[in-house]
CSV table of N, CA and C in Angstrom, one decimal:
chain,number,residue,atom,x,y,z
A,1,MET,N,0.9,-1.2,0.0
A,1,MET,CA,0.0,0.0,0.0
A,1,MET,C,0.9,1.2,0.0
A,2,LYS,N,0.6,2.2,-0.9
A,2,LYS,CA,1.3,3.4,-1.0
A,2,LYS,C,1.0,4.4,0.1
A,3,PRO,N,2.0,5.0,0.8
A,3,PRO,CA,1.7,5.9,1.9
A,3,PRO,C,1.0,7.2,1.4
A,4,LEU,N,0.1,7.7,2.2
A,4,LEU,CA,-0.6,9.0,1.8
A,4,LEU,C,0.5,10.1,1.7
A,5,GLN,N,0.2,11.0,0.8
A,5,GLN,CA,1.1,12.1,0.5
A,5,GLN,C,0.4,13.4,0.8
A,6,PRO,N,1.2,14.5,1.1
A,6,PRO,CA,0.5,15.8,1.3
A,6,PRO,C,-0.2,16.2,0.0
A,7,ASP,N,-1.4,16.7,0.2
A,7,ASP,CA,-2.2,17.2,-0.9
A,7,ASP,C,-3.1,18.4,-0.4
A,8,THR,N,-3.6,19.2,-1.3
A,8,THR,CA,-4.5,20.3,-1.0
A,8,THR,C,-5.4,20.6,-2.2
A,9,LEU,N,-6.6,21.1,-1.8
A,9,LEU,CA,-7.5,21.6,-2.9
A,9,LEU,C,-7.3,23.0,-3.2
A,10,ILE,N,-6.5,23.7,-2.4
A,10,ILE,CA,-6.3,25.2,-2.6
A,10,ILE,C,-5.2,25.4,-3.7
A,11,ARG,N,-5.6,26.1,-4.7
A,11,ARG,CA,-4.6,26.5,-5.7
A,11,ARG,C,-5.0,27.9,-6.3
A,12,ASN,N,-4.1,28.6,-6.7
A,12,ASN,CA,-4.4,29.9,-7.3
A,12,ASN,C,-5.2,29.8,-8.6
A,13,PRO,N,-6.1,30.7,-8.8
A,13,PRO,CA,-6.9,30.7,-10.1
A,13,PRO,C,-6.0,31.1,-11.3
A,14,ASP,N,-6.5,30.6,-12.4
A,14,ASP,CA,-5.9,31.1,-13.7
A,14,ASP,C,-6.9,32.1,-14.3
A,15,GLY,N,-6.5,33.0,-15.1
A,15,GLY,CA,-7.4,34.0,-15.7
A,15,GLY,C,-6.8,35.4,-15.7
A,16,LEU,N,-7.5,36.2,-16.4
A,16,LEU,CA,-7.1,37.6,-16.5
A,16,LEU,C,-7.6,38.3,-15.2
A,17,PRO,N,-6.9,39.3,-14.7
A,17,PRO,CA,-7.3,40.1,-13.6
A,17,PRO,C,-8.5,40.9,-13.9
A,18,ILE,N,-9.5,41.0,-13.0
A,18,ILE,CA,-10.6,41.9,-13.1
A,18,ILE,C,-10.2,43.0,-12.1
A,19,VAL,N,-10.2,44.2,-12.6
A,19,VAL,CA,-9.8,45.4,-11.8
A,19,VAL,C,-10.9,46.4,-11.7
A,20,ALA,N,-11.1,46.8,-10.4
A,20,ALA,CA,-12.0,47.9,-10.1
A,20,ALA,C,-11.2,49.0,-9.4
A,21,SER,N,-11.5,50.2,-9.7
A,21,SER,CA,-10.7,51.3,-9.0
A,21,SER,C,-11.5,52.6,-9.0
A,22,VAL,N,-11.4,53.3,-7.8
A,22,VAL,CA,-12.1,54.6,-7.7
A,22,VAL,C,-11.2,55.5,-7.0
A,23,VAL,N,-11.3,56.8,-7.3
A,23,VAL,CA,-10.6,57.9,-6.6
A,23,VAL,C,-11.6,58.4,-5.6
A,24,VAL,N,-11.2,58.6,-4.3
A,24,VAL,CA,-12.1,59.1,-3.3
A,24,VAL,C,-11.5,60.4,-2.7
A,25,ASP,N,-12.3,61.4,-2.4
A,25,ASP,CA,-11.8,62.6,-1.8
A,25,ASP,C,-11.7,62.5,-0.3
A,26,CYS,N,-10.7,61.7,0.1
A,26,CYS,CA,-10.4,61.6,1.5
A,26,CYS,C,-8.9,61.1,1.7
A,27,PRO,N,-8.3,61.3,2.8
A,27,PRO,CA,-6.9,60.9,3.0
A,27,PRO,C,-6.8,59.4,2.8
A,28,ALA,N,-5.7,58.9,2.3
A,28,ALA,CA,-5.5,57.5,2.1
A,28,ALA,C,-5.6,56.7,3.4
A,29,SER,N,-5.2,57.2,4.5
A,29,SER,CA,-5.3,56.5,5.8
A,29,SER,C,-6.8,56.2,6.1
A,30,ARG,N,-7.6,57.2,5.9
A,30,ARG,CA,-9.1,57.0,6.2
A,30,ARG,C,-9.7,56.0,5.2
A,31,LEU,N,-9.3,56.0,4.0
A,31,LEU,CA,-9.8,55.0,3.0
A,31,LEU,C,-9.3,53.6,3.4
A,32,TRP,N,-8.0,53.5,3.8
A,32,TRP,CA,-7.5,52.2,4.2
A,32,TRP,C,-8.2,51.7,5.4
A,33,ASN,N,-8.5,52.5,6.3
A,33,ASN,CA,-9.2,52.1,7.6
A,33,ASN,C,-10.5,51.4,7.2
A,34,VAL,N,-11.1,51.7,6.1
A,34,VAL,CA,-12.4,51.0,5.7
A,34,VAL,C,-12.1,49.8,4.8
A,35,VAL,N,-11.4,50.0,3.7
A,35,VAL,CA,-11.2,48.9,2.8
A,35,VAL,C,-10.2,47.9,3.2
A,36,GLY,N,-9.3,48.3,4.1
A,36,GLY,CA,-8.2,47.5,4.7
A,36,GLY,C,-8.7,46.7,5.9
A,37,ASN,N,-9.9,46.9,6.3
A,37,ASN,CA,-10.5,46.2,7.5
A,37,ASN,C,-11.1,44.8,6.9
A,38,PHE,N,-10.3,43.8,7.0
A,38,PHE,CA,-10.7,42.5,6.5
A,38,PHE,C,-12.0,42.0,7.0
A,39,SER,N,-12.3,42.4,8.3
A,39,SER,CA,-13.6,41.9,8.9
A,39,SER,C,-14.7,42.9,8.7
A,40,GLY,N,-14.5,44.0,7.9
A,40,GLY,CA,-15.5,45.0,7.8
A,40,GLY,C,-16.1,45.3,6.5
A,41,PHE,N,-16.0,44.3,5.5
A,41,PHE,CA,-16.5,44.6,4.2
A,41,PHE,C,-18.0,44.8,4.1
A,42,ASP,N,-18.7,44.3,5.2
A,42,ASP,CA,-20.2,44.6,5.2
A,42,ASP,C,-20.5,46.0,5.3
A,43,VAL,N,-19.5,46.9,5.7
A,43,VAL,CA,-19.8,48.3,5.7
A,43,VAL,C,-20.0,48.9,4.3
A,44,PHE,N,-19.4,48.3,3.3
A,44,PHE,CA,-19.6,48.9,1.9
A,44,PHE,C,-20.1,47.9,0.9
A,45,ILE,N,-20.5,46.7,1.4
A,45,ILE,CA,-21.1,45.7,0.5
A,45,ILE,C,-22.5,45.4,1.1
A,46,PRO,N,-23.5,46.1,0.7
A,46,PRO,CA,-24.9,46.0,1.3
A,46,PRO,C,-25.5,44.6,1.2
A,47,ASP,N,-25.0,43.8,0.2
A,47,ASP,CA,-25.5,42.4,0.1
A,47,ASP,C,-25.1,41.5,1.2
A,48,LEU,N,-24.2,42.0,2.1
A,48,LEU,CA,-23.7,41.2,3.2
A,48,LEU,C,-24.6,41.5,4.5
A,49,THR,N,-25.0,40.5,5.2
A,49,THR,CA,-25.7,40.7,6.4
A,49,THR,C,-24.7,40.8,7.6
A,50,HIS,N,-23.6,40.0,7.5
A,50,HIS,CA,-22.6,40.1,8.6
A,50,HIS,C,-21.4,39.3,8.2
A,51,ILE,N,-20.3,39.5,9.0
A,51,ILE,CA,-19.1,38.7,8.8
A,51,ILE,C,-18.7,38.1,10.1
A,52,GLU,N,-18.3,36.9,10.1
A,52,GLU,CA,-17.7,36.2,11.3
A,52,GLU,C,-16.2,35.9,11.0
A,53,MET,N,-15.4,36.3,12.0
A,53,MET,CA,-14.0,36.0,11.9
A,53,MET,C,-13.5,34.8,12.7
A,54,THR,N,-12.5,34.1,12.2
A,54,THR,CA,-11.8,33.1,13.0
A,54,THR,C,-10.4,33.4,12.9
A,55,GLY,N,-9.8,33.8,14.1
A,55,GLY,CA,-8.4,34.2,14.1
A,55,GLY,C,-8.2,35.7,13.8
A,56,THR,N,-7.0,36.1,13.9
A,56,THR,CA,-6.6,37.5,13.5
A,56,THR,C,-5.4,37.5,12.7
A,57,GLY,N,-5.2,38.6,11.9
A,57,GLY,CA,-4.0,38.7,11.2
A,57,GLY,C,-3.9,37.8,10.0
A,58,VAL,N,-2.7,37.7,9.4
A,58,VAL,CA,-2.5,36.8,8.2
A,58,VAL,C,-2.8,35.4,8.6
A,59,GLY,N,-3.6,34.7,7.8
A,59,GLY,CA,-4.0,33.4,8.1
A,59,GLY,C,-5.4,33.3,8.7
A,60,ALA,N,-6.0,34.5,9.1
A,60,ALA,CA,-7.3,34.5,9.7
A,60,ALA,C,-8.3,34.2,8.6
A,61,LEU,N,-9.5,33.6,9.0
A,61,LEU,CA,-10.6,33.3,8.1
A,61,LEU,C,-11.7,34.2,8.4
A,62,ARG,N,-12.4,34.7,7.3
A,62,ARG,CA,-13.6,35.4,7.4
A,62,ARG,C,-14.7,34.7,6.7
A,63,THR,N,-15.9,34.6,7.3
A,63,THR,CA,-17.0,34.1,6.6
A,63,THR,C,-18.0,35.2,6.4
A,64,LYS,N,-18.3,35.4,5.1
A,64,LYS,CA,-19.2,36.5,4.7
A,64,LYS,C,-20.6,35.9,4.4
A,65,PHE,N,-21.6,36.4,5.1
A,65,PHE,CA,-22.9,35.9,4.9
A,65,PHE,C,-23.7,36.9,4.1
A,66,PHE,N,-24.3,36.4,3.0
A,66,PHE,CA,-25.1,37.3,2.1
A,66,PHE,C,-26.6,37.2,2.4
A,67,ARG,N,-27.3,38.3,2.1
A,67,ARG,CA,-28.7,38.4,2.3
A,67,ARG,C,-29.5,37.3,1.6
A,68,ASP,N,-29.0,36.8,0.4
A,68,ASP,CA,-29.7,35.8,-0.4
A,68,ASP,C,-29.4,34.4,0.2
A,69,GLY,N,-28.6,34.2,1.3
A,69,GLY,CA,-28.4,32.9,1.9
A,69,GLY,C,-27.0,32.4,1.5
A,70,ASN,N,-26.3,32.9,0.6
A,70,ASN,CA,-25.0,32.5,0.2
A,70,ASN,C,-24.0,32.8,1.2
A,71,CYS,N,-22.8,32.1,1.2
A,71,CYS,CA,-21.7,32.4,2.1
A,71,CYS,C,-20.4,32.1,1.4
A,72,VAL,N,-19.4,32.8,1.9
A,72,VAL,CA,-18.0,32.7,1.3
A,72,VAL,C,-17.1,32.7,2.5
A,73,VAL,N,-16.1,31.8,2.5
A,73,VAL,CA,-15.1,31.7,3.5
A,73,VAL,C,-13.7,32.1,2.8
A,74,GLU,N,-13.0,33.0,3.3
A,74,GLU,CA,-11.8,33.5,2.7
A,74,GLU,C,-10.7,33.6,3.8
A,75,GLN,N,-9.5,33.4,3.3
A,75,GLN,CA,-8.3,33.4,4.2
A,75,GLN,C,-7.4,34.7,3.8
A,76,LEU,N,-7.0,35.4,4.8
A,76,LEU,CA,-6.1,36.6,4.6
A,76,LEU,C,-4.7,36.0,4.4
A,77,ASN,N,-4.2,36.3,3.2
A,77,ASN,CA,-2.9,35.8,2.8
A,77,ASN,C,-1.7,36.7,3.2
A,78,SER,N,-2.0,38.0,3.0
A,78,SER,CA,-0.9,39.0,3.2
A,78,SER,C,-1.6,40.3,3.6
A,79,ARG,N,-0.8,41.1,4.3
A,79,ARG,CA,-1.3,42.4,4.7
A,79,ARG,C,-0.1,43.3,5.1
A,80,ASP,N,-0.1,44.5,4.5
A,80,ASP,CA,1.0,45.4,4.8
A,80,ASP,C,0.3,46.8,5.2
A,81,GLU,N,0.3,47.1,6.5
A,81,GLU,CA,-0.3,48.3,7.0
A,81,GLU,C,0.3,49.6,6.4
A,82,GLN,N,1.6,49.6,6.3
A,82,GLN,CA,2.3,50.8,5.8
A,82,GLN,C,2.1,51.0,4.3
A,83,ALA,N,2.2,49.9,3.6
A,83,ALA,CA,2.0,50.0,2.1
A,83,ALA,C,0.5,50.1,1.7
A,84,MET,N,-0.4,49.8,2.7
A,84,MET,CA,-1.8,49.8,2.5
A,84,MET,C,-2.3,48.8,1.4
A,85,HIS,N,-1.9,47.5,1.6
A,85,HIS,CA,-2.5,46.5,0.7
A,85,HIS,C,-2.6,45.2,1.4
A,86,MET,N,-3.5,44.4,0.9
A,86,MET,CA,-3.7,43.0,1.4
A,86,MET,C,-4.2,42.1,0.3
A,87,THR,N,-4.0,40.8,0.5
A,87,THR,CA,-4.5,39.8,-0.4
A,87,THR,C,-5.2,38.7,0.3
A,88,TRP,N,-6.1,38.0,-0.4
A,88,TRP,CA,-6.9,36.9,0.3
A,88,TRP,C,-7.3,35.9,-0.8
A,89,THR,N,-7.7,34.7,-0.3
A,89,THR,CA,-8.1,33.6,-1.2
A,89,THR,C,-9.4,33.1,-0.7
A,90,THR,N,-10.3,32.8,-1.6
A,90,THR,CA,-11.6,32.1,-1.2
A,90,THR,C,-11.2,30.6,-1.1
A,91,ILE,N,-11.7,30.0,0.1
A,91,ILE,CA,-11.4,28.6,0.3
A,91,ILE,C,-12.7,27.8,0.3
A,92,TYR,N,-13.9,28.5,0.4
A,92,TYR,CA,-15.2,27.8,0.3
A,92,TYR,C,-16.2,28.9,-0.1
A,93,ASN,N,-17.2,28.5,-0.9
A,93,ASN,CA,-18.3,29.4,-1.2
A,93,ASN,C,-19.4,28.7,-1.8
A,94,THR,N,-20.6,29.3,-1.8
A,94,THR,CA,-21.8,28.7,-2.4
A,94,THR,C,-22.2,29.5,-3.6
A,95,LEU,N,-21.3,30.3,-4.1
A,95,LEU,CA,-21.7,31.2,-5.2
A,95,LEU,C,-21.3,30.7,-6.6
A,96,GLY,N,-20.7,29.5,-6.7
A,96,GLY,CA,-20.3,28.9,-8.0
A,96,GLY,C,-19.0,29.4,-8.4
A,97,VAL,N,-18.1,29.8,-7.5
A,97,VAL,CA,-16.8,30.2,-7.8
A,97,VAL,C,-15.8,29.0,-7.4
A,98,ALA,N,-15.1,28.6,-8.4
A,98,ALA,CA,-14.1,27.5,-8.2
A,98,ALA,C,-12.9,27.9,-7.4
A,99,ARG,N,-12.3,29.0,-7.9
A,99,ARG,CA,-11.1,29.6,-7.2
A,99,ARG,C,-11.2,31.1,-7.3
A,100,LEU,N,-10.7,31.8,-6.3
A,100,LEU,CA,-10.7,33.3,-6.3
A,100,LEU,C,-9.5,33.8,-5.5
A,101,TRP,N,-8.8,34.7,-6.0
A,101,TRP,CA,-7.7,35.4,-5.3
A,101,TRP,C,-8.0,36.9,-5.5
A,102,ALA,N,-7.8,37.7,-4.5
A,102,ALA,CA,-8.1,39.1,-4.6
A,102,ALA,C,-7.1,39.9,-3.8
A,103,ALA,N,-6.9,41.2,-4.2
A,103,ALA,CA,-6.0,42.1,-3.6
A,103,ALA,C,-6.7,43.5,-3.5
A,104,ILE,N,-6.5,44.2,-2.5
A,104,ILE,CA,-6.9,45.6,-2.4
A,104,ILE,C,-5.7,46.4,-2.0
A,105,ARG,N,-5.6,47.6,-2.7
A,105,ARG,CA,-4.4,48.5,-2.5
A,105,ARG,C,-5.0,49.9,-2.4
A,106,VAL,N,-4.5,50.7,-1.5
A,106,VAL,CA,-4.8,52.1,-1.4
A,106,VAL,C,-3.6,52.9,-1.6
A,107,GLU,N,-3.7,54.0,-2.4
A,107,GLU,CA,-2.6,54.9,-2.7
A,107,GLU,C,-3.0,56.3,-2.5
A,108,ALA,N,-2.1,57.1,-1.9
A,108,ALA,CA,-2.4,58.5,-1.7
A,108,ALA,C,-2.2,59.2,-3.0
A,109,LEU,N,-3.1,60.1,-3.4
A,109,LEU,CA,-2.9,60.9,-4.6
A,109,LEU,C,-2.7,62.4,-4.2
A,110,GLY,N,-2.8,62.6,-2.9
A,110,GLY,CA,-2.6,64.0,-2.3
A,110,GLY,C,-3.1,63.9,-0.9
A,111,ALA,N,-3.0,65.0,-0.2
A,111,ALA,CA,-3.4,65.0,1.2
A,111,ALA,C,-4.9,64.6,1.4
A,112,GLU,N,-5.7,65.0,0.6
A,112,GLU,CA,-7.2,64.7,0.7
A,112,GLU,C,-7.8,64.0,-0.5
A,113,CYS,N,-6.9,63.1,-1.1
A,113,CYS,CA,-7.4,62.4,-2.3
A,113,CYS,C,-6.6,61.1,-2.3
A,114,SER,N,-7.3,60.0,-2.6
A,114,SER,CA,-6.7,58.7,-2.6
A,114,SER,C,-7.4,57.8,-3.6
A,115,ARG,N,-6.7,56.7,-4.0
A,115,ARG,CA,-7.3,55.7,-4.9
A,115,ARG,C,-7.3,54.3,-4.2
A,116,VAL,N,-8.4,53.6,-4.4
A,116,VAL,CA,-8.4,52.2,-4.0
A,116,VAL,C,-8.6,51.4,-5.3
A,117,THR,N,-7.8,50.3,-5.4
A,117,THR,CA,-7.8,49.4,-6.5
A,117,THR,C,-8.1,48.0,-6.0
A,118,TRP,N,-9.1,47.3,-6.5
A,118,TRP,CA,-9.4,46.0,-6.1
A,118,TRP,C,-9.2,45.1,-7.3
A,119,THR,N,-8.3,44.1,-7.2
A,119,THR,CA,-7.9,43.2,-8.3
A,119,THR,C,-8.4,41.8,-7.9
A,120,ILE,N,-9.1,41.2,-8.8
A,120,ILE,CA,-9.6,39.8,-8.6
A,120,ILE,C,-9.3,38.9,-9.7
A,121,ILE,N,-8.8,37.7,-9.4
A,121,ILE,CA,-8.6,36.7,-10.4
A,121,ILE,C,-9.5,35.5,-9.9
A,122,ALA,N,-10.4,35.1,-10.8
A,122,ALA,CA,-11.4,34.1,-10.4
A,122,ALA,C,-11.7,33.1,-11.5
A,123,GLU,N,-12.1,31.9,-11.1
A,123,GLU,CA,-12.6,30.9,-12.1
A,123,GLU,C,-13.9,30.4,-11.6
A,124,PRO,N,-14.9,30.3,-12.6
A,124,PRO,CA,-16.2,29.8,-12.2
A,124,PRO,C,-16.2,28.3,-12.1
A,125,MET,N,-17.1,27.7,-11.3
A,125,MET,CA,-17.2,26.3,-11.2
A,125,MET,C,-17.6,25.7,-12.6
A,126,ASP,N,-18.6,26.5,-13.2
A,126,ASP,CA,-19.1,26.1,-14.5
A,126,ASP,C,-18.4,26.9,-15.6
A,127,GLU,N,-17.5,26.3,-16.4
A,127,GLU,CA,-16.7,27.0,-17.4
A,127,GLU,C,-17.6,27.6,-18.4
A,128,ALA,N,-18.8,27.1,-18.6
A,128,ALA,CA,-19.8,27.7,-19.6
A,128,ALA,C,-20.5,28.9,-19.1
A,129,ASN,N,-20.2,29.4,-17.9
A,129,ASN,CA,-20.8,30.6,-17.3
A,129,ASN,C,-20.3,31.8,-18.0
A,130,ALA,N,-21.0,32.2,-19.1
A,130,ALA,CA,-20.5,33.3,-19.9
A,130,ALA,C,-20.6,34.7,-19.2
A,131,GLY,N,-21.4,34.8,-18.2
A,131,GLY,CA,-21.5,36.1,-17.5
A,131,GLY,C,-20.7,36.3,-16.3
A,132,PHE,N,-19.8,35.3,-16.0
A,132,PHE,CA,-19.1,35.3,-14.7
A,132,PHE,C,-18.2,36.5,-14.5
A,133,GLU,N,-17.4,36.8,-15.5
A,133,GLU,CA,-16.4,37.9,-15.4
A,133,GLU,C,-17.2,39.2,-15.2
A,134,GLN,N,-18.3,39.4,-15.9
A,134,GLN,CA,-19.1,40.6,-15.8
A,134,GLN,C,-19.7,40.7,-14.4
A,135,PHE,N,-20.2,39.6,-13.9
A,135,PHE,CA,-20.8,39.5,-12.5
A,135,PHE,C,-19.7,40.0,-11.5
A,136,VAL,N,-18.5,39.4,-11.6
A,136,VAL,CA,-17.4,39.8,-10.7
A,136,VAL,C,-17.1,41.3,-10.8
A,137,GLN,N,-17.0,41.8,-12.1
A,137,GLN,CA,-16.6,43.2,-12.3
A,137,GLN,C,-17.7,44.1,-11.7
A,138,ASP,N,-19.0,43.7,-12.0
A,138,ASP,CA,-20.1,44.6,-11.4
A,138,ASP,C,-20.1,44.6,-9.9
A,139,PHE,N,-19.8,43.4,-9.3
A,139,PHE,CA,-19.8,43.3,-7.8
A,139,PHE,C,-18.7,44.3,-7.3
A,140,ALA,N,-17.5,44.2,-7.8
A,140,ALA,CA,-16.4,45.0,-7.3
A,140,ALA,C,-16.7,46.5,-7.6
A,141,ASP,N,-17.1,46.8,-8.8
A,141,ASP,CA,-17.4,48.2,-9.1
A,141,ASP,C,-18.5,48.8,-8.2
A,142,SER,N,-19.5,48.0,-7.9
A,142,SER,CA,-20.6,48.5,-7.0
A,142,SER,C,-20.1,48.7,-5.6
A,143,ALA,N,-19.2,47.8,-5.1
A,143,ALA,CA,-18.7,47.9,-3.7
A,143,ALA,C,-17.8,49.2,-3.6
A,144,LEU,N,-17.0,49.5,-4.7
A,144,LEU,CA,-16.1,50.6,-4.6
A,144,LEU,C,-16.9,51.9,-4.8
A,145,ALA,N,-18.0,51.9,-5.6
A,145,ALA,CA,-18.9,53.0,-5.7
A,145,ALA,C,-19.5,53.4,-4.4
A,146,ASN,N,-19.8,52.4,-3.6
A,146,ASN,CA,-20.3,52.6,-2.2
A,146,ASN,C,-19.3,53.2,-1.4
A,147,ILE,N,-18.0,52.8,-1.5
A,147,ILE,CA,-16.9,53.5,-0.8
A,147,ILE,C,-16.9,55.0,-1.1
A,148,ARG,N,-17.0,55.3,-2.3
A,148,ARG,CA,-16.9,56.7,-2.7
A,148,ARG,C,-18.1,57.5,-2.1
A,149,ARG,N,-19.3,56.9,-2.1
A,149,ARG,CA,-20.4,57.5,-1.5
A,149,ARG,C,-20.2,57.7,0.1
A,150,LEU,N,-19.7,56.7,0.7
A,150,LEU,CA,-19.5,56.7,2.1
A,150,LEU,C,-18.4,57.7,2.6
A,151,LEU,N,-17.3,57.8,1.8
A,151,LEU,CA,-16.2,58.6,2.2
A,151,LEU,C,-15.9,59.9,1.4
A,152,GLY,N,-16.4,60.0,0.2
A,152,GLY,CA,-16.1,61.1,-0.7
A,152,GLY,C,-16.9,62.3,-0.4
């Protein structure tokens, strides 16, 4: 009998990056305090009812609960407070996403102006899902438009 070997279901997605970005009339630190809060995405994504965290810092898991009953579990991969960026990976979801990696970065454009950029690389469970990329783009664009309304 062959001994069991290390294995995993987690791998990075293939595909073109989907990028959403907005400029907000507020200091970069204020913008980062909102979008850089891994446990606080329900502040700017109205489709979320709440978020539950397991652990803190890099390696922590967040479970996002959606109003329609869906849920997503994501792991924080990296976070740099000074550079104002973080990355995460979806490890479980009920949305039909096979794999997803995402990053958020905030950059100062001046004392009272900053930009947030959300980059997502994702693969659908069903390769025939023709509207998948547009769904992801619309989701990210809508979330960042909410940020602009909240802080701008």
